[in-house]
């Protein structure tokens, strides 16, 4: 019954079970690895923006200006253009410019400024009064970053990560257009370009499931760390 | 002991410079409860933040417990700050930590064992009367309770000084009294020097032994609370004192009954009786005073007398005022 239903409405997709499994794995892999790499670098840049800003713990106008410009410009370049521009750099560090690994490079590069700005904004929400109290207690800047900003800003940070992952899933799909793998590539190359609408549709459903799962996990995590507030 | 010598704090703004503190020198003795009052923008917060160098002064020196804070390295200053507790108007607790962990916060990494820390924290929470809330989060507490936690946190490192910036301004009158009583108790029992910034003279009256009045970055009047209340010199001080007394409420009713007459307020150290003062005025100037209101209250165990009077003639009142002034009695016309 189910089998004939699938064959009738999803003539091509129903034959591609293992392709979808592999594409899903690739999408998850790209998203997770990009999130980890861009997460670490973006976190560091976000914290530097926070510290060197005019109301930061150690204001440094020139450094702030440089970081701020990099982040601004980085966020302004459309991803599809970044993909192309960054190809030589990609080839330099991973040896090739096509495939899942290669496409992770522009995804990381595109995500760093996006995430850095979110980290900065998330941490700016931390009550300056609490920071002042910590200073009055004799904490140094590094201790304040770890024990005050990252701890008090954790809820906002988790929200940012959540938001960034969902954004990343979009980027991985777009990367499919230029020889990356994953569900985006399947939807475009196997589905759209061959006129196989059912394939595109299934790929889209799988992407949506991934997005929803991210949100569910994120919300569960938020509830866990919020201890009943917010 | 806190010694501020000739402190100036300037904030360069676009196009002009704001002088928040303007050549202020101040000495706060060990074990004292020192109040600093002034209207908004007078520079009180800036001044108190100079005391632990959260605000670096443009010029002047800051000596706390014999140490010149400005000469210290960053590291040594941080260590010194552990001897100076601070509490704030908005409590500034960490929302992500329990009450217990908030008080533990300044103790982490201080080399004190976990067991010892637990004992100390529970003792402090007990002292401020909030031990049963130790596993709660700040959002589950009332303002007064939060300030108690903040006090416990400030005391965790065993400071010799506690700075309070508008610590009761966000609290209702009843909670304010309770928190002030707690501060008084801490001062009495632990011998901690307390500096209290406030815009309410009532707070000073309740618990301070010394007071400084600030206006536009300067201290315009200072001294023992009982003296300042019995003989305020500056109009601003007189204003502040009037707002702190019960007389404020009584005044309105009394003034309604003597509409059209000039009413004068006399303040004096209450060890003097009111009768002889008025008899003295009669003998010297031939003026008869009619007492509308008289009261004696106790500030830090010193009596403070207040009288509202009318005179049968306004001749020679200038001389009367001068004469009383020499006697340590302040006289001012009640403005209505
Ligand atoms: N960081 C700053 N930058 C610029 N100006 C400042 C800064 N801090 C304080 N000022 C200015 O210094 C003056 C004194 O401010 P301060 O906060 O010390 O007043 P305050 O007596 O504590 O007032 P309030 O009762 O409102 O708290 C004000 O004019 C204020 O605008
Ligand atoms: Mg203030």
XYZ file of C-alpha atoms and ligand atoms in Angstrom:
598
model
C 0.000 0.000 0.000
C 2.622 2.505 1.213
C 5.027 1.198 -1.426
C 2.645 1.797 -4.296
C 1.710 5.202 -2.891
C 5.393 6.179 -2.863
C 5.954 4.826 -6.373
C 2.955 6.715 -7.652
C 3.626 10.114 -6.126
C 7.413 9.967 -5.690
C 8.541 7.953 -8.749
C 12.162 9.047 -8.636
C 12.626 9.877 -4.958
C 11.424 6.444 -3.897
C 14.356 4.908 -5.799
C 16.918 7.175 -4.108
C 16.792 6.094 -0.474
C 20.544 5.732 -0.023
C 21.252 8.988 -1.897
C 19.059 10.870 0.544
C 20.744 9.209 3.491
C 24.142 10.239 2.217
C 23.000 13.766 1.361
C 21.495 14.184 4.813
C 24.716 13.008 6.408
C 26.658 15.499 4.323
C 24.366 18.349 5.261
C 24.600 17.488 8.951
C 28.368 17.113 8.709
C 28.828 20.444 6.902
C 26.534 22.239 9.306
C 28.050 20.801 12.459
C 31.677 21.208 11.423
C 31.074 24.737 10.139
C 29.268 25.617 13.353
C 32.133 24.340 15.467
C 34.872 26.129 13.518
C 32.956 29.355 12.918
C 31.616 29.107 16.469
C 35.039 29.164 18.065
C 36.436 31.882 15.796
C 33.235 33.930 15.892
C 33.094 33.677 19.676
C 36.624 35.007 19.980
C 35.954 37.884 17.570
C 32.633 38.646 19.275
C 34.329 38.816 22.671
C 37.076 41.038 21.247
C 34.414 43.370 19.829
C 32.765 43.447 23.232
C 35.968 44.177 25.121
C 37.404 46.778 22.766
C 34.147 48.686 22.239
C 33.807 52.164 23.716
C 31.951 50.808 26.765
C 33.968 47.619 26.935
C 36.329 46.470 29.641
C 39.387 47.508 27.683
C 38.406 50.017 25.012
C 40.680 50.087 21.988
C 39.239 52.238 19.227
C 41.600 51.202 16.373
C 41.268 47.467 17.018
C 37.518 47.798 17.426
C 37.269 49.713 14.181
C 39.203 47.084 12.242
C 37.187 44.164 13.644
C 33.948 46.039 13.178
C 34.735 46.758 9.522
C 35.744 43.175 8.843
C 32.516 41.928 10.361
C 30.433 44.498 8.501
C 32.006 43.764 5.145
C 31.922 40.032 5.766
C 28.222 40.213 6.462
C 27.522 42.355 3.439
C 28.969 40.042 0.806
C 26.212 37.840 -0.636
C 27.067 34.224 0.032
C 26.864 33.182 -3.588
C 29.533 35.755 -4.456
C 31.650 34.814 -1.477
C 31.580 31.236 -2.751
C 33.157 32.292 -6.004
C 35.625 34.803 -4.615
C 36.928 32.440 -2.020
C 37.643 29.531 -4.366
C 41.414 30.072 -4.696
C 41.702 30.273 -0.927
C 39.672 27.094 -0.593
C 41.934 25.289 -3.038
C 44.907 26.487 -1.028
C 43.777 25.045 2.266
C 41.878 21.889 1.297
C 43.465 21.172 -2.073
C 40.238 21.198 -4.046
C 37.406 23.586 -4.684
C 34.562 21.097 -5.074
C 32.943 18.631 -2.741
C 31.629 18.733 0.774
C 34.895 19.586 2.498
C 35.747 22.325 0.032
C 32.401 24.005 0.328
C 32.673 24.039 4.108
C 35.404 26.676 3.778
C 33.204 29.468 2.358
C 30.419 28.408 4.691
C 32.737 28.901 7.675
C 34.052 32.173 6.309
C 30.527 33.432 5.681
C 29.346 32.391 9.125
C 32.155 33.866 11.233
C 31.108 37.542 10.920
C 27.447 36.613 11.223
C 28.055 34.717 14.444
C 30.631 37.193 15.809
C 28.081 40.009 15.646
C 25.508 37.867 17.379
C 27.948 36.998 20.147
C 28.741 40.679 20.585
C 25.067 41.611 20.800
C 24.237 38.693 23.089
C 26.978 39.680 25.523
C 26.082 43.361 25.366
C 22.754 42.342 26.892
C 24.515 41.285 30.086
C 23.695 43.834 32.791
C 26.633 46.275 33.051
C 25.802 46.557 36.753
C 26.719 42.913 37.268
C 29.995 43.492 35.440
C 30.678 46.485 37.657
C 29.919 44.402 40.748
C 32.419 41.801 39.565
C 35.037 44.495 39.047
C 34.359 45.810 42.522
C 34.944 42.280 43.827
C 38.400 42.332 42.298
C 37.897 40.181 39.194
C 40.143 40.774 36.198
C 38.896 41.113 32.635
C 39.521 37.507 31.660
C 37.683 36.229 34.728
C 34.821 38.596 33.965
C 34.550 37.258 30.415
C 34.312 33.663 31.569
C 32.530 33.997 34.885
C 30.194 36.867 34.127
C 29.666 37.468 30.406
C 29.622 33.893 29.152
C 27.680 32.674 32.172
C 25.096 35.463 32.334
C 24.860 35.669 28.551
C 24.507 31.915 28.059
C 20.796 32.024 27.251
C 21.325 34.625 24.548
C 24.353 32.741 23.258
C 22.419 29.502 22.900
C 19.742 31.416 21.008
C 22.431 32.818 18.727
C 23.907 29.395 18.061
C 20.460 28.076 17.296
C 19.777 30.912 14.902
C 23.198 30.533 13.301
C 22.715 26.800 12.719
C 19.443 27.439 10.944
C 21.173 30.065 8.843
C 23.991 27.584 8.164
C 21.566 24.975 6.875
C 20.478 27.554 4.317
C 24.081 28.177 3.301
C 24.815 24.460 2.883
C 21.826 24.194 0.576
C 23.069 27.121 -1.478
C 26.557 25.622 -1.577
C 24.993 22.684 -3.382
C 24.798 24.916 -6.424
C 28.545 25.056 -6.821
C 29.506 21.445 -6.412
C 29.053 21.008 -2.714
C 27.213 17.949 -1.461
C 24.262 17.606 0.812
C 20.527 17.964 0.465
C 20.774 21.278 -1.386
C 22.854 19.639 -4.113
C 20.402 16.751 -4.351
C 17.458 19.105 -4.637
C 19.152 21.139 -7.354
C 21.060 18.580 -9.377
C 18.915 15.474 -9.017
C 15.625 17.263 -8.695
C 15.344 20.683 -10.233
C 17.741 20.326 -13.160
C 16.196 17.016 -14.214
C 12.655 18.130 -13.702
C 12.115 15.612 -10.919
C 9.915 17.680 -8.637
C 9.374 14.848 -6.163
C 13.114 14.697 -5.430
C 13.268 18.436 -4.755
C 10.254 18.101 -2.522
C 11.692 15.266 -0.423
C 15.003 17.144 -0.051
C 13.093 20.166 1.147
C 11.146 18.099 3.675
C 14.392 16.615 5.019
C 15.903 20.107 5.352
C 12.807 21.281 7.212
C 13.013 18.320 9.574
C 16.632 19.236 10.287
C 15.628 22.831 11.005
C 12.803 21.772 13.315
C 15.046 19.353 15.173
C 17.575 22.130 15.691
C 14.861 24.324 17.126
C 13.487 21.623 19.400
C 16.912 20.759 20.762
C 17.739 24.448 21.176
C 14.549 25.143 23.071
C 15.065 22.154 25.329
C 18.575 23.377 26.075
C 17.272 26.861 26.840
C 14.722 25.502 29.279
C 17.457 23.537 30.970
C 19.732 26.535 31.558
C 17.003 29.083 32.256
C 16.045 27.532 35.616
C 12.491 28.711 35.260
C 13.227 32.310 34.371
C 12.413 33.870 30.994
C 40.190 54.578 57.041
C 39.443 56.142 53.684
C 41.263 59.317 52.723
C 40.436 61.212 49.580
C 42.737 64.118 48.916
C 41.764 66.845 46.510
C 39.906 64.537 44.148
C 38.898 65.852 40.748
C 37.006 63.726 38.232
C 36.387 65.104 34.769
C 34.523 63.436 31.937
C 35.486 64.791 28.547
C 32.341 64.937 26.431
C 31.927 66.068 22.865
C 32.701 69.770 22.928
C 32.808 70.213 26.695
C 34.035 68.696 29.936
C 31.794 67.552 32.767
C 33.431 67.972 36.152
C 31.638 65.370 38.238
C 33.835 65.771 41.319
C 35.503 69.084 41.953
C 38.353 69.194 44.498
C 36.885 66.982 47.158
C 38.833 65.889 50.214
C 37.215 63.494 52.606
C 38.299 61.318 55.506
C 36.175 58.442 56.726
C 37.293 56.991 60.043
C 37.370 53.285 60.804
C 34.068 51.993 62.105
C 32.214 55.077 60.960
C 28.852 55.180 59.165
C 29.384 57.994 56.739
C 26.492 59.358 54.718
C 26.918 61.353 51.508
C 23.774 63.158 50.375
C 23.017 65.286 47.373
C 20.599 65.641 44.530
C 20.849 63.653 41.322
C 23.952 64.537 39.342
C 25.797 65.976 42.364
C 28.634 63.507 41.810
C 27.946 61.081 44.663
C 28.251 57.874 42.648
C 31.369 59.118 40.951
C 32.910 59.957 44.312
C 32.115 56.597 45.857
C 33.467 54.794 42.801
C 36.721 56.642 43.325
C 37.013 54.951 46.718
C 37.662 51.539 45.129
C 39.089 53.050 41.983
C 36.315 51.786 39.733
C 36.595 55.411 38.689
C 40.115 56.732 38.276
C 40.254 60.356 39.389
C 41.660 62.951 37.016
C 43.788 64.143 39.915
C 44.064 63.606 43.648
C 45.009 60.670 45.827
C 43.040 57.790 47.280
C 44.396 56.180 50.425
C 42.453 53.214 51.758
C 43.627 51.492 54.925
C 46.987 53.157 54.484
C 47.465 51.997 50.887
C 47.726 54.448 48.033
C 45.398 52.771 45.535
C 46.551 54.770 42.543
C 50.133 53.592 42.995
C 49.123 49.924 42.932
C 49.593 47.572 40.007
C 46.435 46.273 38.335
C 46.876 42.979 40.139
C 47.517 44.488 43.558
C 44.532 46.799 43.108
C 42.287 43.836 42.390
C 43.498 42.210 45.588
C 42.886 45.407 47.535
C 39.344 45.623 46.202
C 38.540 42.442 48.061
C 38.868 44.494 51.225
C 36.251 46.951 49.977
C 32.749 45.561 49.523
C 30.176 47.362 47.430
C 26.401 47.231 47.063
C 24.238 48.926 44.470
C 20.805 50.404 43.890
C 19.785 47.605 41.549
C 21.507 44.843 43.561
C 23.451 43.549 40.532
C 23.103 39.886 41.376
C 23.886 37.232 38.802
C 20.588 35.930 37.483
C 22.120 32.672 36.306
C 23.361 31.649 39.743
C 21.572 30.597 42.909
C 21.674 32.786 46.006
C 24.319 30.503 47.464
C 26.441 30.689 44.311
C 26.076 34.464 44.151
C 27.616 34.765 47.600
C 30.204 32.138 46.674
C 31.125 34.092 43.536
C 33.839 36.337 45.047
C 35.250 33.403 47.048
C 35.989 31.092 44.130
C 39.669 30.874 43.455
C 40.521 32.555 46.738
C 42.236 29.437 48.064
C 39.629 28.831 50.741
C 38.457 25.223 50.941
C 34.986 24.280 49.790
C 33.911 23.248 53.265
C 35.098 26.487 54.794
C 33.406 28.460 52.033
C 30.118 26.698 52.638
C 30.313 27.502 56.336
C 31.111 31.119 55.703
C 28.372 31.558 53.104
C 25.740 29.976 55.324
C 26.830 32.144 58.231
C 26.537 35.263 56.081
C 23.154 34.281 54.665
C 22.029 33.686 58.216
C 23.371 37.074 59.296
C 21.372 38.852 56.601
C 18.359 36.691 57.417
C 17.915 34.863 54.144
C 19.459 31.452 54.673
C 16.283 29.583 53.762
C 16.466 31.041 50.245
C 19.947 29.775 49.492
C 18.902 27.504 46.642
C 16.559 30.025 45.047
C 17.432 32.226 42.075
C 17.449 36.033 42.292
C 14.291 36.405 40.197
C 12.425 34.546 42.927
C 13.285 37.168 45.560
C 11.844 40.553 46.472
C 13.961 43.697 46.207
C 14.714 43.748 49.921
C 15.757 40.118 49.847
C 17.971 40.721 46.838
C 19.717 43.550 48.633
C 20.303 41.232 51.597
C 21.961 38.743 49.263
C 24.046 41.538 47.769
C 25.139 42.542 51.268
C 26.107 38.951 52.074
C 28.067 38.772 48.815
C 29.844 42.037 49.560
C 30.819 40.729 52.992
C 32.030 37.357 51.729
C 35.636 38.430 51.304
C 35.691 39.862 54.816
C 36.092 43.501 53.804
C 36.853 46.306 56.220
C 34.808 48.784 54.228
C 31.374 48.587 52.653
C 30.360 51.118 50.012
C 26.622 51.522 49.423
C 25.457 53.450 46.374
C 21.736 54.228 46.755
C 21.322 50.816 48.340
C 17.769 51.494 49.472
C 16.535 53.756 46.687
C 14.722 50.953 44.902
C 13.010 49.728 48.074
C 9.756 50.688 49.769
C 9.944 52.632 53.067
C 9.440 49.633 55.312
C 12.019 47.492 53.520
C 14.362 50.476 53.505
C 14.228 50.664 57.308
C 14.882 46.933 57.588
C 17.900 47.045 55.261
C 19.258 50.114 57.061
C 18.897 48.313 60.388
C 20.852 45.429 58.915
C 23.633 47.771 57.803
C 23.702 49.324 61.251
C 23.967 45.885 62.795
C 26.838 44.981 60.473
C 28.592 48.172 61.442
C 28.071 47.487 65.151
C 28.838 43.784 65.164
C 31.570 43.492 62.576
C 33.034 46.964 62.971
C 32.924 47.511 59.220
C 33.238 51.076 57.988
C 30.208 51.935 55.886
C 29.857 54.707 53.331
C 26.278 55.387 52.305
C 25.376 57.359 49.224
C 21.799 58.568 49.195
C 19.509 61.360 48.155
C 17.298 60.810 51.200
C 18.286 62.590 54.397
C 16.006 60.153 56.206
C 18.552 57.417 55.517
C 21.340 59.493 57.052
C 19.203 60.334 60.048
C 18.379 56.694 60.584
C 21.870 55.251 60.792
C 24.791 57.575 59.983
C 27.133 59.228 62.446
C 28.726 61.567 59.892
C 27.337 63.224 56.832
C 28.653 65.221 53.869
C 26.338 67.208 51.624
C 27.330 67.355 47.958
C 26.325 69.872 45.354
C 27.760 70.217 41.854
C 30.761 68.041 42.566
C 31.697 69.728 45.821
C 31.116 68.935 49.468
C 29.367 72.050 50.728
C 28.864 70.976 54.330
C 29.961 68.094 56.519
C 30.188 66.969 60.100
C 28.607 64.824 62.770
C 25.000 64.067 61.974
C 23.698 65.465 65.264
C 25.560 68.742 64.711
C 24.491 69.111 61.108
C 20.874 68.429 62.017
C 20.882 70.855 64.920
C 22.739 73.589 63.131
C 22.746 73.319 59.358
C 24.539 76.181 57.638
C 23.716 75.898 53.970
C 20.220 76.309 52.515
C 20.570 73.004 50.656
C 21.386 71.207 53.903
C 18.399 72.839 55.562
C 16.198 71.662 52.697
C 17.473 68.122 53.030
C 16.930 68.127 56.774
C 13.414 69.420 56.439
C 12.557 66.528 54.136
C 13.887 64.081 56.707
C 11.814 65.204 59.683
C 8.327 64.418 60.829
C 8.039 68.139 61.013
C 7.460 68.128 57.296
C 4.010 66.636 57.743
C 3.224 68.566 60.917
C 4.305 71.774 59.235
C 1.560 71.866 56.642
C -1.177 71.597 59.237
C 0.450 74.133 61.548
C 1.061 76.640 58.804
C -2.577 76.522 57.788
C -3.516 77.725 61.263
C -1.257 80.745 61.207
C -1.753 81.877 57.651
C -0.370 85.354 57.118
C 2.203 85.144 59.894
C 5.905 84.477 59.469
C 6.945 81.175 61.013
C 10.510 80.469 62.063
C 12.180 77.161 62.598
C 14.727 76.777 65.364
C 17.020 73.782 65.557
C 19.265 73.082 68.447
C 21.080 70.345 70.212
C 18.333 68.981 72.444
C 20.423 68.970 75.570
C 19.243 72.554 75.924
C 15.717 73.125 77.017
C 13.514 75.230 74.800
C 12.148 77.503 77.491
C 15.429 79.265 78.381
C 16.117 79.972 74.720
C 12.889 81.854 74.317
C 13.237 83.607 77.676
C 16.689 84.684 76.643
C 15.297 86.162 73.428
C 12.632 88.009 75.395
C 15.160 89.430 77.836
C 17.600 90.543 75.179
C 15.312 91.724 72.431
C 11.931 92.138 74.064
C 10.373 89.709 71.590
C 7.722 87.271 72.625
C 7.773 83.924 70.858
C 4.744 81.762 70.410
C 5.571 78.054 70.161
C 3.566 76.260 67.476
C 5.480 73.006 67.558
C 8.315 71.567 69.587
C 9.975 68.213 69.422
C 13.060 66.397 70.617
C 14.334 63.331 68.799
C 17.460 61.262 69.135
C 20.110 60.915 66.452
C 22.862 58.456 67.288
C 21.891 58.939 70.938
C 22.217 62.690 70.717
C 19.076 64.720 71.293
C 17.981 67.112 68.565
C 15.390 69.810 69.256
C 13.136 71.469 66.707
C 10.698 74.325 67.278
C 8.350 76.253 65.073
C 7.620 79.688 66.490
C 6.098 83.031 65.560
C 7.306 86.340 66.994
C 5.130 89.266 67.991
C 7.334 91.640 66.026
C 9.697 91.253 63.135
C 12.080 93.999 64.359
C 15.558 92.852 65.211
C 15.027 89.339 63.874
C 18.340 89.588 62.047
C 20.102 90.199 65.340
C 18.143 87.417 66.979
C 19.287 85.017 64.302
C 22.882 86.109 64.716
C 22.694 85.781 68.460
C 21.188 82.296 68.278
C 23.732 81.251 65.716
C 26.548 82.097 68.145
C 24.772 79.876 70.619
C 24.706 76.954 68.208
C 21.032 77.332 67.385
C 19.958 77.686 63.797
C 16.999 79.847 62.923
C 15.422 79.974 59.499
C 12.211 81.388 58.154
C 9.850 78.709 56.915
C 9.202 79.255 53.260
C 5.665 78.650 52.113
N 30.923 57.868 32.702
C 30.499 59.140 32.620
N 30.684 59.838 31.487
C 30.283 61.115 31.397
N 29.674 61.796 32.371
C 29.453 61.167 33.524
C 29.845 59.796 33.711
N 29.508 59.421 34.961
C 28.923 60.503 35.530
N 28.894 61.544 34.673
C 28.363 62.879 34.961
O 28.896 63.300 36.190
C 27.919 63.953 36.969
C 27.780 63.271 38.306
O 27.241 61.978 38.108
P 27.000 60.958 39.300
O 26.484 59.716 38.717
O 28.215 60.871 40.128
O 25.849 61.699 40.122
P 25.016 61.172 41.367
O 25.164 62.202 42.422
O 25.393 59.795 41.707
O 23.549 61.214 40.809
P 22.336 60.188 41.049
O 21.737 60.566 42.369
O 21.416 60.488 39.917
O 22.879 58.812 41.020
C 26.651 63.963 36.144
O 26.558 65.209 35.505
C 26.866 62.868 35.143
O 26.200 63.145 33.950
Mg 24.373 57.906 41.621
